[in-house]
Amino acid sequence: MASIPPDAQQSTLPPPTGLPFDARQPDSDTIRLYPLSNYTFGTKEAQPEEDPSVKDRLRRLEEHYAQHGMRRTCEAVLVCHEHNHPHVLMLQIANAFFKLPGDYLPPDQDELPAFKNRLNDRLAPTGSLSTRAPTAESQDWDIHSTLAQWYRPNFETFMYPYLPPHTTRPKECKKLYLIRLPPGKVLSVPKNMKLLAVPLFELYDNTARYGPQLSALPHYLSRYRWEFVDEEGKVVAWTPGGSVDERVGTKVLAGGEKAAGDEEVRGEE
């Protein structure tokens, strides 16, 4: 008996309506980047991952699809600079894999408000750090533009930056949004995770360490013109700029509670 193709496992629910891809495209492609020293980083209570393994994560995806249809996921690309080179902020979980801040969205909530709630869960300050945020506006998330859209056609780890042919009901759609970081932003990471600042040259063509999604970030970000601002607020450099400063490298900004059973470091699929 012939097996049923994975894409034939169709949900009875129609795909949820999302924002069109160009809904957040910018009028201007010049982005100002502020130095790491302009920001405050701290830690807060641990947030254990819901899925202890990839198998468990895919099983939960199947349950979500059966109840709600395609799952929506949004992740944030937060960029600052160190020695006039762009760095992407990302999380390292259990010293095992890297991922961008964000998560899957509740099926009954609008995309952008739900995405901002997810970012607050991961990165909003608590305790004494929250008092350093002078206004509510300074803690809002300035979503600038849509960088990419990835699809998971089956209940597997593979995702693609396009909708594969003959796939009418993808199981998950992941969007990457560029978010502008204003100077003075306060970020707090769960203490069982690390918040890293990873330079673009470290990500580029490095799928073995960071996976296909994260290693593609330099390609996505190359469309922008970057202005590098110093601590006094003056534009001191811009892309393409000069050679990379030898002091540039990945920096651990906060977090990093040691976890038992650490796995090989890898990027999230």
C-alpha positions as CSV (number, residue, x, y, z in Angstrom):
1,M,0.0,0.0,0.0
2,A,1.4,3.4,-1.0
3,S,2.2,5.8,1.7
4,I,0.3,9.1,2.0
5,P,2.5,12.1,1.1
6,P,3.1,14.3,4.2
7,D,1.5,17.3,2.5
8,A,-1.7,15.3,2.1
9,Q,-2.2,15.4,5.9
10,Q,-4.3,18.5,5.6
11,S,-6.0,20.4,8.4
12,T,-9.7,21.0,8.2
13,L,-9.1,24.6,9.2
14,P,-8.2,27.2,6.6
15,P,-4.7,28.9,6.9
16,P,-4.8,31.9,9.3
17,T,-4.7,35.3,7.7
18,G,-1.3,37.0,8.3
19,L,0.2,40.3,7.3
20,P,1.4,40.5,3.7
21,F,5.2,40.2,3.4
22,D,5.6,43.9,2.3
23,A,3.5,45.2,5.2
24,R,6.6,46.3,7.1
25,Q,8.9,47.2,4.2
26,P,10.8,50.5,4.9
27,D,10.6,53.8,3.0
28,S,14.3,54.3,3.8
29,D,17.1,51.7,3.8
30,T,19.4,53.6,6.1
31,I,19.6,52.2,9.7
32,R,21.5,53.7,12.6
33,L,23.4,51.4,14.8
34,Y,24.4,52.2,18.4
35,P,27.4,50.7,20.3
36,L,27.0,47.9,22.8
37,S,28.0,50.3,25.5
38,N,24.8,52.2,25.0
39,Y,22.7,49.3,26.4
40,T,22.2,47.7,29.7
41,F,22.1,43.9,30.0
42,G,21.0,41.7,32.9
43,T,19.3,38.5,33.9
44,K,16.0,37.3,35.3
45,E,14.3,34.1,36.3
46,A,15.0,31.0,34.3
47,Q,12.6,30.1,31.5
48,P,12.9,26.3,30.8
49,E,12.3,25.3,27.2
50,E,8.9,23.7,26.6
51,D,10.4,20.9,24.5
52,P,13.4,18.9,25.9
53,S,14.1,17.4,22.5
54,V,13.6,18.0,18.8
55,K,11.2,15.0,18.8
56,D,9.1,16.6,21.4
57,R,9.1,19.9,19.6
58,L,7.8,18.3,16.4
59,R,5.2,16.3,18.3
60,R,3.9,19.6,19.8
61,L,3.8,21.1,16.3
62,E,1.6,18.2,15.1
63,E,-0.8,18.8,18.0
64,H,-0.9,22.6,17.2
65,Y,-1.5,21.9,13.5
66,A,-4.4,19.4,14.3
67,Q,-6.1,22.0,16.5
68,H,-5.3,25.3,14.8
69,G,-3.7,24.7,11.4
70,M,-0.4,26.3,10.4
71,R,1.7,27.6,13.3
72,R,3.0,31.2,13.1
73,T,6.4,32.0,14.5
74,C,8.1,35.4,14.6
75,E,11.7,36.1,15.6
76,A,13.6,39.4,16.1
77,V,16.8,40.5,14.4
78,L,18.3,43.0,16.8
79,V,21.5,44.7,15.5
80,C,24.0,47.0,17.3
81,H,27.7,47.6,16.6
82,E,31.0,47.1,18.3
83,H,34.1,48.8,16.7
84,N,31.9,49.8,13.8
85,H,30.9,46.3,12.7
86,P,27.3,45.1,12.9
87,H,26.5,42.5,15.6
88,V,23.3,40.4,15.9
89,L,21.9,39.7,19.4
90,M,20.9,36.1,19.8
91,L,20.2,33.6,22.5
92,Q,22.2,30.5,23.3
93,I,20.1,28.0,25.2
94,A,21.7,25.3,27.4
95,N,25.0,25.9,25.6
96,A,23.4,23.7,22.9
97,F,22.0,25.8,20.2
98,F,21.5,29.4,19.0
99,K,18.2,31.1,18.2
100,L,16.8,34.6,17.7
101,P,14.5,36.1,20.4
102,G,10.9,35.3,19.6
103,D,8.7,32.2,19.5
104,Y,5.5,30.8,18.1
105,L,2.4,33.0,18.4
106,P,-0.9,32.1,20.1
107,P,-3.4,31.3,17.3
108,D,-6.1,33.7,18.5
109,Q,-3.9,36.8,18.7
110,D,-2.9,39.4,16.0
111,E,0.6,38.9,14.7
112,L,2.5,42.1,15.8
113,P,1.0,42.5,19.3
114,A,1.6,38.8,20.0
115,F,5.1,39.1,18.7
116,K,5.9,42.0,21.0
117,N,4.5,40.0,23.9
118,R,6.9,37.2,23.1
119,L,9.8,39.6,23.0
120,N,8.8,41.0,26.4
121,D,8.7,37.5,27.8
122,R,12.2,36.9,26.7
123,L,14.0,40.2,27.0
124,A,11.9,42.7,29.0
125,P,13.7,43.8,32.2
126,T,12.4,42.9,35.7
127,G,13.2,44.0,39.2
128,S,15.8,46.8,39.6
129,L,16.6,46.7,35.9
130,S,13.0,47.7,35.0
131,T,13.5,51.0,36.9
132,R,16.2,52.0,34.4
133,A,13.6,52.3,31.6
134,P,12.4,55.9,31.8
135,T,9.3,55.6,29.7
136,A,7.0,53.0,28.3
137,E,7.9,54.1,24.8
138,S,11.6,53.3,25.4
139,Q,10.6,49.7,26.1
140,D,8.4,49.3,23.1
141,W,9.7,47.3,20.1
142,D,10.3,49.3,16.9
143,I,9.5,46.8,14.2
144,H,11.2,48.2,11.1
145,S,10.8,45.7,8.3
146,T,10.4,42.1,7.3
147,L,13.7,40.4,6.5
148,A,12.6,36.9,5.6
149,Q,9.9,34.2,5.6
150,W,10.7,30.5,6.1
151,Y,8.3,27.6,5.7
152,R,8.2,24.2,7.3
153,P,6.3,22.0,4.7
154,N,6.2,18.8,6.8
155,F,6.5,17.7,10.5
156,E,10.3,17.7,10.1
157,T,13.2,19.9,11.1
158,F,13.8,21.2,7.5
159,M,12.6,24.7,6.7
160,Y,12.9,26.6,3.4
161,P,13.1,30.4,2.6
162,Y,10.3,29.8,0.0
163,L,7.2,27.8,-0.2
164,P,8.2,24.5,-1.9
165,P,6.2,23.5,-5.0
166,H,3.0,21.6,-4.5
167,T,3.0,22.5,-0.8
168,T,-0.5,24.0,-0.1
169,R,-0.6,23.6,3.6
170,P,2.7,24.3,5.3
171,K,2.9,23.2,8.9
172,E,4.7,26.4,10.1
173,C,5.6,29.8,8.8
174,K,8.4,31.7,10.4
175,K,9.0,35.5,9.9
176,L,12.2,37.3,10.7
177,Y,11.7,41.0,11.6
178,L,14.4,43.6,11.8
179,I,13.9,45.7,15.0
180,R,15.6,49.0,15.6
181,L,17.3,49.3,19.0
182,P,17.2,52.8,20.4
183,P,20.0,54.0,22.6
184,G,19.5,53.2,26.3
185,K,17.5,50.1,25.8
186,V,17.5,47.7,28.8
187,L,17.5,44.0,28.0
188,S,17.2,41.1,30.5
189,V,17.7,37.5,29.5
190,P,16.6,34.4,31.5
191,K,19.5,33.2,33.5
192,N,19.5,29.7,31.9
193,M,20.2,31.3,28.6
194,K,23.1,33.5,27.2
195,L,22.6,36.7,25.3
196,L,25.3,37.0,22.7
197,A,26.4,39.7,20.3
198,V,27.6,37.8,17.2
199,P,29.4,39.8,14.4
200,L,28.2,39.3,10.8
201,F,31.4,37.9,9.6
202,E,31.1,35.1,12.2
203,L,27.6,34.2,10.9
204,Y,28.4,34.4,7.2
205,D,28.6,31.0,5.4
206,N,28.8,29.3,8.8
207,T,25.9,26.8,8.5
208,A,27.8,24.2,10.4
209,R,27.7,26.2,13.6
210,Y,24.6,28.4,13.2
211,G,22.3,26.6,10.8
212,P,20.9,27.9,7.5
213,Q,18.6,30.6,8.9
214,L,21.1,32.4,11.1
215,S,24.0,32.1,8.6
216,A,21.8,33.8,6.0
217,L,21.4,36.9,8.1
218,P,24.3,38.7,6.5
219,H,22.6,38.3,3.1
220,Y,19.4,39.7,4.4
221,L,21.0,42.7,6.1
222,S,23.2,43.6,3.2
223,R,20.3,45.5,1.6
224,Y,20.6,48.3,4.3
225,R,23.0,51.1,4.6
226,W,24.4,51.2,8.2
227,E,25.3,54.3,10.1
228,F,27.5,53.7,13.1
229,V,26.9,56.1,16.0
230,D,29.3,56.6,18.8
231,E,28.4,57.1,22.5
232,E,28.0,60.9,21.9
233,G,25.4,60.3,19.2
234,K,27.6,61.2,16.3
235,V,27.8,59.2,13.1
236,V,31.4,58.1,12.9
237,A,31.3,55.5,10.2
238,W,29.0,53.8,7.7
239,T,29.0,50.7,5.5
240,P,30.9,49.5,3.6
241,G,33.4,51.3,5.8
242,G,36.9,49.9,6.3
243,S,38.4,46.6,7.4
244,V,37.1,44.7,10.4
245,D,38.8,45.7,13.7
246,E,40.8,42.9,15.1
247,R,39.0,43.4,18.5
248,V,35.6,42.4,16.9
249,G,34.3,39.0,18.0
250,T,31.3,37.3,19.7
251,K,30.6,38.7,23.1
252,V,28.5,37.2,26.0
253,L,26.3,40.0,27.2
254,A,24.3,38.3,30.0
255,G,23.2,35.0,31.3
256,G,24.8,31.6,31.0
257,E,23.8,29.4,33.9
258,K,25.5,26.1,33.3
259,A,23.1,23.3,32.4
260,A,23.6,19.5,32.7
261,G,23.9,17.4,29.6
262,D,25.1,20.2,27.3
263,E,25.0,19.2,23.6
264,E,27.0,20.2,20.6
265,V,26.5,23.9,19.8
266,R,24.3,24.3,16.7
267,G,21.9,26.7,15.1
268,E,18.1,26.1,15.3
269,E,16.4,24.5,12.3
